[in-house]
PDB file of C-alpha atoms in Angstrom:
ATOM      1  CA  MET A   1       0.000   0.000   0.000  1.00  0.00           C
ATOM      2  CA  GLU A   2       2.894   2.382   0.791  1.00  0.00           C
ATOM      3  CA  THR A   3       4.257   2.114  -2.752  1.00  0.00           C
ATOM      4  CA  GLN A   4       0.823   2.891  -4.166  1.00  0.00           C
ATOM      5  CA  ILE A   5       0.475   6.018  -1.996  1.00  0.00           C
ATOM      6  CA  ILE A   6       3.972   7.220  -2.956  1.00  0.00           C
ATOM      7  CA  GLU A   7       3.074   6.818  -6.623  1.00  0.00           C
ATOM      8  CA  LEU A   8      -0.171   8.754  -6.074  1.00  0.00           C
ATOM      9  CA  GLU A   9       1.761  11.599  -4.410  1.00  0.00           C
ATOM     10  CA  LYS A  10       4.133  11.698  -7.381  1.00  0.00           C
ATOM     11  CA  LYS A  11       1.197  11.636  -9.820  1.00  0.00           C
ATOM     12  CA  TYR A  12      -0.467  14.498  -7.917  1.00  0.00           C
ATOM     13  CA  TRP A  13       2.693  16.626  -8.077  1.00  0.00           C
ATOM     14  CA  GLN A  14       3.180  15.768 -11.756  1.00  0.00           C
ATOM     15  CA  GLY A  15      -0.367  17.059 -12.329  1.00  0.00           C
ATOM     16  CA  MET A  16       0.562  20.267 -10.505  1.00  0.00           C
ATOM     17  CA  GLU A  17       3.752  20.644 -12.551  1.00  0.00           C
ATOM     18  CA  ASN A  18       1.883  20.057 -15.823  1.00  0.00           C
ATOM     19  CA  HIS A  19      -1.028  22.228 -14.681  1.00  0.00           C
ATOM     20  CA  ASP A  20      -3.319  19.240 -15.346  1.00  0.00           C
ATOM     21  CA  TYR A  21      -6.479  20.081 -13.416  1.00  0.00           C
ATOM     22  CA  GLU A  22      -8.312  16.825 -14.229  1.00  0.00           C
ATOM     23  CA  THR A  23      -5.548  14.663 -12.771  1.00  0.00           C
ATOM     24  CA  VAL A  24      -5.292  16.757  -9.621  1.00  0.00           C
ATOM     25  CA  LYS A  25      -9.079  16.964  -9.215  1.00  0.00           C
ATOM     26  CA  ASN A  26      -9.482  13.200  -9.611  1.00  0.00           C
ATOM     27  CA  LEU A  27      -6.921  12.619  -6.850  1.00  0.00           C
ATOM     28  CA  THR A  28      -8.615  15.030  -4.427  1.00  0.00           C
ATOM     29  CA  TYR A  29     -11.357  14.380  -1.885  1.00  0.00           C
ATOM     30  CA  PHE A  30     -13.846  17.259  -1.630  1.00  0.00           C
ATOM     31  CA  PRO A  31     -14.095  19.202   0.484  1.00  0.00           C
ATOM     32  CA  CYS A  32     -10.369  18.930   1.211  1.00  0.00           C
ATOM     33  CA  ILE A  33      -8.252  20.644   3.830  1.00  0.00           C
ATOM     34  CA  VAL A  34      -5.088  22.470   2.791  1.00  0.00           C
ATOM     35  CA  ALA A  35      -2.607  24.010   5.238  1.00  0.00           C
ATOM     36  CA  GLY A  36       0.530  25.970   4.517  1.00  0.00           C
ATOM     37  CA  LYS A  37       2.085  29.414   4.619  1.00  0.00           C
ATOM     38  CA  ASN A  38      -1.254  30.994   3.658  1.00  0.00           C
ATOM     39  CA  GLY A  39      -3.132  29.404   6.561  1.00  0.00           C
ATOM     40  CA  VAL A  40      -5.645  26.585   6.875  1.00  0.00           C
ATOM     41  CA  HIS A  41      -8.455  26.231   4.349  1.00  0.00           C
ATOM     42  CA  ASN A  42     -11.412  23.880   3.948  1.00  0.00           C
ATOM     43  CA  VAL A  43     -11.825  23.849   0.180  1.00  0.00           C
ATOM     44  CA  ASP A  44     -14.800  22.688  -1.891  1.00  0.00           C
ATOM     45  CA  GLU A  45     -14.407  21.649  -5.531  1.00  0.00           C
ATOM     46  CA  THR A  46     -15.479  25.017  -6.993  1.00  0.00           C
ATOM     47  CA  THR A  47     -13.033  26.942  -4.799  1.00  0.00           C
ATOM     48  CA  PHE A  48     -10.302  24.383  -5.513  1.00  0.00           C
ATOM     49  CA  LYS A  49     -10.707  24.924  -9.253  1.00  0.00           C
ATOM     50  CA  LYS A  50     -10.523  28.715  -8.822  1.00  0.00           C
ATOM     51  CA  MET A  51      -7.382  28.369  -6.686  1.00  0.00           C
ATOM     52  CA  PHE A  52      -5.838  25.998  -9.216  1.00  0.00           C
ATOM     53  CA  GLU A  53      -6.615  28.266 -12.166  1.00  0.00           C
ATOM     54  CA  SER A  54      -5.396  31.381 -10.345  1.00  0.00           C
ATOM     55  CA  GLY A  55      -1.954  29.770 -10.178  1.00  0.00           C
ATOM     56  CA  ASP A  56      -1.809  29.369 -13.957  1.00  0.00           C
ATOM     57  CA  GLY A  57       1.274  31.570 -14.241  1.00  0.00           C
ATOM     58  CA  ASP A  58       3.025  29.883 -11.320  1.00  0.00           C
ATOM     59  CA  LYS A  59       5.215  27.198 -12.814  1.00  0.00           C
ATOM     60  CA  ILE A  60       6.907  24.615 -10.651  1.00  0.00           C
ATOM     61  CA  LYS A  61       9.285  21.827 -11.526  1.00  0.00           C
ATOM     62  CA  VAL A  62       9.522  18.827  -9.234  1.00  0.00           C
ATOM     63  CA  LEU A  63      13.184  18.044  -8.663  1.00  0.00           C
ATOM     64  CA  GLY A  64      12.772  15.103  -6.318  1.00  0.00           C
ATOM     65  CA  PHE A  65      11.269  13.381  -3.296  1.00  0.00           C
ATOM     66  CA  SER A  66      12.917  11.962  -0.200  1.00  0.00           C
ATOM     67  CA  ASP A  67      12.245  10.692   3.317  1.00  0.00           C
ATOM     68  CA  PHE A  68       8.893   9.085   2.528  1.00  0.00           C
ATOM     69  CA  ASN A  69       7.065   7.798   5.608  1.00  0.00           C
ATOM     70  CA  SER A  70       3.604   6.252   5.475  1.00  0.00           C
ATOM     71  CA  GLN A  71       1.288   4.640   7.941  1.00  0.00           C
ATOM     72  CA  ALA A  72      -1.950   2.821   7.205  1.00  0.00           C
ATOM     73  CA  LEU A  73      -4.419   3.763   9.934  1.00  0.00           C
ATOM     74  CA  THR A  74      -7.127   1.520   8.483  1.00  0.00           C
ATOM     75  CA  GLU A  75      -7.646  -0.303   5.189  1.00  0.00           C
ATOM     76  CA  THR A  76      -9.118   2.926   3.820  1.00  0.00           C
ATOM     77  CA  THR A  77      -6.979   5.638   5.452  1.00  0.00           C
ATOM     78  CA  VAL A  78      -3.254   6.277   5.028  1.00  0.00           C
ATOM     79  CA  VAL A  79      -1.138   9.169   6.255  1.00  0.00           C
ATOM     80  CA  THR A  80       2.149  10.045   4.606  1.00  0.00           C
ATOM     81  CA  ALA A  81       4.953  12.548   5.058  1.00  0.00           C
ATOM     82  CA  TYR A  82       7.904  13.358   2.823  1.00  0.00           C
ATOM     83  CA  ILE A  83      10.283  16.027   1.595  1.00  0.00           C
ATOM     84  CA  ILE A  84       9.838  17.494  -1.873  1.00  0.00           C
ATOM     85  CA  GLU A  85      12.318  19.678  -3.709  1.00  0.00           C
ATOM     86  CA  LEU A  86      10.797  22.153  -6.159  1.00  0.00           C
ATOM     87  CA  GLU A  87      11.971  24.842  -8.505  1.00  0.00           C
ATOM     88  CA  ASP A  88       9.636  27.834  -8.434  1.00  0.00           C
ATOM     89  CA  SER A  89       9.956  29.753 -11.708  1.00  0.00           C
ATOM     90  CA  LYS A  90       7.991  32.744 -10.387  1.00  0.00           C
ATOM     91  CA  GLN A  91      10.261  33.300  -7.383  1.00  0.00           C
ATOM     92  CA  LYS A  92      13.294  31.988  -9.291  1.00  0.00           C
ATOM     93  CA  LYS A  93      14.397  29.714  -6.483  1.00  0.00           C
ATOM     94  CA  ILE A  94      14.738  26.107  -5.446  1.00  0.00           C
ATOM     95  CA  MET A  95      12.967  25.169  -2.244  1.00  0.00           C
ATOM     96  CA  LYS A  96      12.436  22.130  -0.078  1.00  0.00           C
ATOM     97  CA  CYS A  97       9.137  21.521   1.675  1.00  0.00           C
ATOM     98  CA  ALA A  98       8.028  19.017   4.279  1.00  0.00           C
ATOM     99  CA  CYS A  99       4.632  17.714   3.192  1.00  0.00           C
ATOM    100  CA  THR A 100       1.973  15.566   4.805  1.00  0.00           C
ATOM    101  CA  SER A 101      -1.116  14.057   3.242  1.00  0.00           C
ATOM    102  CA  THR A 102      -4.053  11.961   4.357  1.00  0.00           C
ATOM    103  CA  TRP A 103      -5.372   9.593   1.710  1.00  0.00           C
ATOM    104  CA  VAL A 104      -8.771   7.900   1.957  1.00  0.00           C
ATOM    105  CA  LYS A 105     -10.182   5.150  -0.198  1.00  0.00           C
ATOM    106  CA  GLN A 106     -13.506   6.205  -1.698  1.00  0.00           C
ATOM    107  CA  ASN A 107     -15.351   4.116  -4.305  1.00  0.00           C
ATOM    108  CA  ASN A 108     -12.266   1.869  -4.486  1.00  0.00           C
ATOM    109  CA  GLU A 109     -10.032   4.844  -5.442  1.00  0.00           C
ATOM    110  CA  TRP A 110      -7.510   6.686  -3.275  1.00  0.00           C
ATOM    111  CA  VAL A 111      -8.054  10.441  -2.907  1.00  0.00           C
ATOM    112  CA  CYS A 112      -6.231  13.072  -0.852  1.00  0.00           C
ATOM    113  CA  ALA A 113      -8.397  14.641   1.863  1.00  0.00           C
ATOM    114  CA  LEU A 114      -5.706  16.694   3.641  1.00  0.00           C
ATOM    115  CA  HIS A 115      -2.413  18.161   2.477  1.00  0.00           C
ATOM    116  CA  THR A 116       0.065  20.364   4.316  1.00  0.00           C
ATOM    117  CA  GLU A 117       3.286  22.019   3.177  1.00  0.00           C
ATOM    118  CA  THR A 118       5.965  23.733   5.192  1.00  0.00           C
ATOM    119  CA  GLU A 119       8.915  25.330   3.439  1.00  0.00           C
ATOM    120  CA  LEU A 120      12.127  24.208   5.099  1.00  0.00           C
ATOM    121  CA  THR A 121      14.715  26.748   6.108  1.00  0.00           C
ATOM    122  CA  GLU A 122      18.231  26.360   4.803  1.00  0.00           C
ATOM    123  CA  GLU A 123      20.686  24.881   7.266  1.00  0.00           C
TER     124      GLU A 123
END
């Protein structure tokens, strides 16, 4: 199950990099919860689409993943945490973020119900 969740995380980020709304939408549970530097938000599908489309000019490139940790809480709920390295073309910088996600199995498909990101400081 851990391998499957890791692949779903990678697919989700590939959808973000390619600005592929359908892929990202299909991997998201609605309403979802998103937490990061802009606060905590409970997001329905309509709002999610607006947020996604408003970032149209924000291009990211996924450079890599590391430190994956996953735990199955039940047969239908998995939590995961990992480090992602991204290149942000808008800010012209490379950044590392610690991410967490909660995946739930709905209609025999895994979808992300909660995602958090915290930009790591340079050491």
